[in-house]
mmCIF file of C-alpha atoms in Angstrom:
data_model
loop_
_atom_site.group_PDB
_atom_site.id
_atom_site.type_symbol
_atom_site.label_atom_id
_atom_site.label_comp_id
_atom_site.label_asym_id
_atom_site.label_seq_id
_atom_site.Cartn_x
_atom_site.Cartn_y
_atom_site.Cartn_z
ATOM 1 C CA MET A 1 69.730 29.046 34.132
ATOM 2 C CA ASP A 2 66.787 29.779 31.674
ATOM 3 C CA ILE A 3 66.570 27.621 28.367
ATOM 4 C CA HIS A 4 65.197 29.062 25.836
ATOM 5 C CA THR A 5 64.092 26.873 22.609
ATOM 6 C CA GLN A 6 62.049 27.393 19.254
ATOM 7 C CA PRO A 7 58.824 26.192 19.104
ATOM 8 C CA SER A 8 58.598 23.235 16.349
ATOM 9 C CA PRO A 9 56.836 23.597 13.226
ATOM 10 C CA ILE A 10 53.017 22.648 12.885
ATOM 11 C CA LYS A 11 52.812 19.216 10.367
ATOM 12 C CA PRO A 12 50.447 19.735 7.635
ATOM 13 C CA GLN A 13 48.659 17.101 9.483
ATOM 14 C CA GLN A 14 48.181 19.472 12.653
ATOM 15 C CA PHE A 15 47.395 22.285 11.060
ATOM 16 C CA ALA A 16 44.349 20.467 8.983
ATOM 17 C CA THR A 17 42.680 19.347 12.549
ATOM 18 C CA LEU A 18 43.547 22.604 13.855
ATOM 19 C CA THR A 19 41.692 24.087 11.416
ATOM 20 C CA ALA A 20 38.725 22.046 11.215
ATOM 21 C CA ALA A 21 38.439 22.851 15.292
ATOM 22 C CA LEU A 22 38.236 26.347 14.831
ATOM 23 C CA SER A 23 35.500 25.843 12.012
ATOM 24 C CA ALA A 24 33.337 24.032 14.271
ATOM 25 C CA VAL A 25 33.535 26.334 17.004
ATOM 26 C CA ALA A 26 33.362 29.559 14.517
ATOM 27 C CA PRO A 27 29.285 29.428 13.925
ATOM 28 C CA GLU A 28 29.186 29.387 17.879
ATOM 29 C CA THR A 29 31.087 32.459 18.581
ATOM 30 C CA PRO A 30 30.743 34.506 15.500
ATOM 31 C CA HIS A 31 31.959 38.235 16.758
ATOM 32 C CA PRO A 32 35.225 37.127 18.688
ATOM 33 C CA VAL A 33 35.703 40.711 19.605
ATOM 34 C CA GLY A 34 32.746 42.742 20.233
ATOM 35 C CA VAL A 35 28.835 42.314 21.213
ATOM 36 C CA SER A 36 26.626 38.967 19.799
ATOM 37 C CA ASN A 37 24.141 39.215 17.187
ATOM 38 C CA ASP A 38 21.099 39.315 19.850
ATOM 39 C CA GLU A 39 23.009 41.986 22.184
ATOM 40 C CA PHE A 40 23.499 44.389 19.369
ATOM 41 C CA ARG A 41 19.957 43.451 18.134
ATOM 42 C CA ALA A 42 18.637 44.167 21.450
ATOM 43 C CA ALA A 43 20.554 47.478 21.706
ATOM 44 C CA MET A 44 19.547 48.698 18.152
ATOM 45 C CA SER A 45 15.771 47.873 19.287
ATOM 46 C CA ARG A 46 15.556 51.311 21.126
ATOM 47 C CA LEU A 47 16.365 53.503 18.479
ATOM 48 C CA ALA A 48 13.039 54.517 17.052
ATOM 49 C CA ALA A 49 13.410 54.974 13.679
ATOM 50 C CA GLY A 50 10.561 56.195 10.674
ATOM 51 C CA VAL A 51 9.453 53.307 8.313
ATOM 52 C CA VAL A 52 9.451 53.824 4.508
ATOM 53 C CA LEU A 53 8.704 51.867 1.460
ATOM 54 C CA VAL A 54 11.256 51.110 -1.087
ATOM 55 C CA THR A 55 10.527 50.589 -4.542
ATOM 56 C CA ALA A 56 11.742 49.822 -8.217
ATOM 57 C CA HIS A 57 10.725 48.808 -11.224
ATOM 58 C CA ASP A 58 12.531 45.871 -12.777
ATOM 59 C CA ILE A 59 11.870 46.364 -16.637
ATOM 60 C CA ASP A 60 13.610 43.447 -17.288
ATOM 61 C CA ASP A 61 11.289 41.277 -15.500
ATOM 62 C CA GLY A 62 8.606 39.862 -18.303
ATOM 63 C CA PRO A 63 6.963 42.133 -20.920
ATOM 64 C CA ARG A 64 5.816 45.081 -18.575
ATOM 65 C CA GLY A 65 8.451 44.467 -16.199
ATOM 66 C CA GLU A 66 7.299 44.039 -12.321
ATOM 67 C CA ASP A 67 7.565 46.348 -9.397
ATOM 68 C CA VAL A 68 9.466 45.072 -6.414
ATOM 69 C CA GLY A 69 8.907 46.539 -2.830
ATOM 70 C CA MET A 70 10.753 46.412 0.279
ATOM 71 C CA THR A 71 9.929 47.960 3.691
ATOM 72 C CA ALA A 72 13.309 49.589 5.483
ATOM 73 C CA THR A 73 13.678 51.267 8.948
ATOM 74 C CA ALA A 74 17.056 52.153 7.840
ATOM 75 C CA PHE A 75 17.103 54.763 5.865
ATOM 76 C CA MET A 76 17.830 58.131 6.461
ATOM 77 C CA SER A 77 18.891 61.891 4.831
ATOM 78 C CA VAL A 78 22.888 62.289 4.086
ATOM 79 C CA SER A 79 23.288 65.727 2.607
ATOM 80 C CA LEU A 80 21.127 68.412 1.283
ATOM 81 C CA ASP A 81 23.417 69.702 -1.419
ATOM 82 C CA PRO A 82 23.098 67.532 -3.540
ATOM 83 C CA PRO A 83 20.280 65.984 -1.414
ATOM 84 C CA LEU A 84 21.213 62.795 -0.754
ATOM 85 C CA VAL A 85 19.652 59.681 1.118
ATOM 86 C CA LEU A 86 20.801 56.413 2.153
ATOM 87 C CA VAL A 87 19.148 52.986 2.456
ATOM 88 C CA SER A 88 20.344 49.683 4.029
ATOM 89 C CA LEU A 89 19.712 46.756 2.195
ATOM 90 C CA ARG A 90 20.671 42.767 3.258
ATOM 91 C CA ASN A 91 23.005 41.650 0.314
ATOM 92 C CA GLY A 92 21.212 38.986 -1.699
ATOM 93 C CA SER A 93 17.547 40.031 -1.498
ATOM 94 C CA ARG A 94 15.411 41.139 -4.182
ATOM 95 C CA MET A 95 15.704 44.736 -3.635
ATOM 96 C CA ASP A 96 19.743 44.717 -3.515
ATOM 97 C CA ASP A 97 19.800 42.317 -6.946
ATOM 98 C CA LEU A 98 17.595 45.041 -8.746
ATOM 99 C CA LEU A 99 19.269 47.999 -7.394
ATOM 100 C CA ALA A 100 22.773 46.556 -8.429
ATOM 101 C CA GLU A 101 21.281 46.836 -11.975
ATOM 102 C CA GLN A 102 18.632 49.769 -11.900
ATOM 103 C CA PRO A 103 19.795 53.115 -10.415
ATOM 104 C CA LEU A 104 16.641 54.292 -10.389
ATOM 105 C CA TRP A 105 14.597 54.269 -7.096
ATOM 106 C CA ALA A 106 11.803 55.718 -5.236
ATOM 107 C CA VAL A 107 11.130 56.086 -1.727
ATOM 108 C CA SER A 108 7.445 56.466 0.041
ATOM 109 C CA LEU A 109 7.983 57.476 3.998
ATOM 110 C CA LEU A 110 4.648 56.059 5.431
ATOM 111 C CA SER A 111 1.873 57.201 7.581
ATOM 112 C CA GLU A 112 0.828 55.733 10.780
ATOM 113 C CA SER A 113 -2.241 54.669 9.235
ATOM 114 C CA GLN A 114 -0.360 52.340 6.911
ATOM 115 C CA ARG A 115 1.247 49.614 9.251
ATOM 116 C CA HIS A 116 -0.310 47.218 6.951
ATOM 117 C CA VAL A 117 1.725 48.615 3.601
ATOM 118 C CA ALA A 118 4.599 48.081 5.966
ATOM 119 C CA GLY A 119 3.680 44.666 7.620
ATOM 120 C CA ARG A 120 2.810 43.209 4.174
ATOM 121 C CA PHE A 121 6.242 44.032 2.263
ATOM 122 C CA ALA A 122 8.129 43.168 5.346
ATOM 123 C CA MET A 123 6.879 39.203 5.302
ATOM 124 C CA LYS A 124 9.267 36.366 4.841
ATOM 125 C CA GLY A 125 8.493 33.854 2.157
ATOM 126 C CA ARG A 126 6.282 36.620 1.273
ATOM 127 C CA ILE A 127 4.380 36.150 -2.013
ATOM 128 C CA SER A 128 4.841 37.877 -5.407
ATOM 129 C CA ASP A 129 5.481 41.479 -5.741
ATOM 130 C CA ARG A 130 2.670 41.792 -8.151
ATOM 131 C CA LEU A 131 0.267 40.451 -5.615
ATOM 132 C CA LEU A 132 1.424 42.445 -2.794
ATOM 133 C CA PHE A 133 1.081 45.987 -4.535
ATOM 134 C CA GLU A 134 -2.675 44.756 -6.161
ATOM 135 C CA ASP A 135 -4.715 46.369 -3.691
ATOM 136 C CA ILE A 136 -2.897 48.974 -2.250
ATOM 137 C CA PRO A 137 -3.467 52.586 -4.028
ATOM 138 C CA TYR A 138 -0.129 53.835 -5.972
ATOM 139 C CA THR A 139 0.950 56.146 -8.584
ATOM 140 C CA ARG A 140 4.125 55.459 -10.869
ATOM 141 C CA GLY A 141 7.133 58.153 -10.460
ATOM 142 C CA GLU A 142 7.575 60.266 -13.577
ATOM 143 C CA VAL A 143 11.148 59.723 -13.561
ATOM 144 C CA SER A 144 11.855 56.485 -11.714
ATOM 145 C CA GLY A 145 8.673 54.414 -12.669
ATOM 146 C CA ALA A 146 8.551 53.235 -9.323
ATOM 147 C CA PRO A 147 5.472 52.908 -7.531
ATOM 148 C CA LEU A 148 4.945 55.854 -4.788
ATOM 149 C CA VAL A 149 2.626 54.702 -2.347
ATOM 150 C CA GLY A 150 -1.106 56.769 -2.087
ATOM 151 C CA GLY A 151 -1.224 58.567 1.524
ATOM 152 C CA ALA A 152 2.311 58.372 2.360
ATOM 153 C CA LEU A 153 3.314 61.566 3.949
ATOM 154 C CA ALA A 154 6.266 62.167 1.564
ATOM 155 C CA THR A 155 7.617 60.418 -1.920
ATOM 156 C CA LEU A 156 11.178 60.680 -2.935
ATOM 157 C CA GLU A 157 12.316 59.419 -6.603
ATOM 158 C CA CYS A 158 16.041 58.698 -6.417
ATOM 159 C CA ARG A 159 19.325 57.938 -8.148
ATOM 160 C CA THR A 160 21.987 55.910 -7.238
ATOM 161 C CA GLU A 161 25.270 57.632 -6.421
ATOM 162 C CA ARG A 162 26.996 54.795 -5.076
ATOM 163 C CA ARG A 163 26.701 51.576 -3.136
ATOM 164 C CA VAL A 164 28.934 50.682 -0.515
ATOM 165 C CA VAL A 165 29.110 46.936 0.950
ATOM 166 C CA ALA A 166 29.209 46.899 4.626
ATOM 167 C CA GLY A 167 29.003 43.681 6.650
ATOM 168 C CA ASP A 168 26.072 41.745 5.914
ATOM 169 C CA HIS A 169 24.052 44.994 3.810
ATOM 170 C CA THR A 170 24.544 47.419 1.190
ATOM 171 C CA LEU A 171 24.601 50.862 1.389
ATOM 172 C CA ALA A 172 22.793 52.582 -1.551
ATOM 173 C CA ILE A 173 23.372 56.171 -1.538
ATOM 174 C CA GLY A 174 20.979 58.094 -3.810
ATOM 175 C CA ARG A 175 20.416 61.465 -5.365
ATOM 176 C CA VAL A 176 16.631 62.732 -5.098
ATOM 177 C CA LEU A 177 15.388 63.761 -8.151
ATOM 178 C CA THR A 178 11.918 64.455 -7.380
ATOM 179 C CA ALA A 179 10.115 64.928 -3.163
ATOM 180 C CA ASN A 180 6.660 65.487 -3.295
ATOM 181 C CA LEU A 181 3.985 65.589 -0.075
ATOM 182 C CA PRO A 182 1.133 63.809 -1.222
ATOM 183 C CA SER A 183 -0.649 63.419 2.258
ATOM 184 C CA ALA A 184 -0.578 66.033 4.999
ATOM 185 C CA GLU A 185 -2.902 64.246 7.565
ATOM 186 C CA GLY A 186 -1.357 61.639 10.447
ATOM 187 C CA GLY A 187 1.752 61.307 12.010
ATOM 188 C CA PRO A 188 4.528 59.053 11.307
ATOM 189 C CA LEU A 189 4.502 55.104 11.490
ATOM 190 C CA THR A 190 7.521 54.710 13.336
ATOM 191 C CA TYR A 191 9.288 50.826 14.802
ATOM 192 C CA PHE A 192 10.476 50.512 18.031
ATOM 193 C CA ARG A 193 11.392 47.601 20.060
ATOM 194 C CA GLY A 194 10.498 45.268 17.491
ATOM 195 C CA ARG A 195 7.196 46.987 16.755
ATOM 196 C CA TYR A 196 5.520 49.444 14.537
ATOM 197 C CA ARG A 197 4.299 52.435 16.701
ATOM 198 C CA GLN A 198 2.272 55.432 16.113
ATOM 199 C CA LEU A 199 4.035 59.491 17.310
ATOM 200 C CA GLY A 200 2.876 59.987 20.762
#
């Protein structure tokens, strides 16, 4: 004969012990369902991506403001009508914080000869943005006031239409206000398997 019994309720002290045990395990298994960080990173490194410099002007930083720049590979066209683009920003980054307040920004599509620009603005623990821009030729966007890098294959000025939080990043969707082709020379700078590369 089967005997069915109701489970005993968990006592507060047992619940606290169980919660503490789960918390201790959590950092080692951040994804209970799906792939690990390393697996995901390794797979996505096989996707070649164009490299851009996202820039914005922080008018509230000092008497004349300060220019801010960020290297990005998670950048793409979203729509032709209206013209929309998307860039992924790490939550809490300098650029994410700025674009939460400043709706105008710009993008310079870097050429294969501008690897040093991409590397400079991707550094961790880097120096101030003011010094990073010091010896880089650029013009200032008429609409956004943001730096547009000289020698880039194309430059865009954008206004944020929507921000979407997605995991540990925020997707900034911007309407393209201006588009220019300052340089027709050379190929695009790309990023593949953890390295900057030339096309072809």
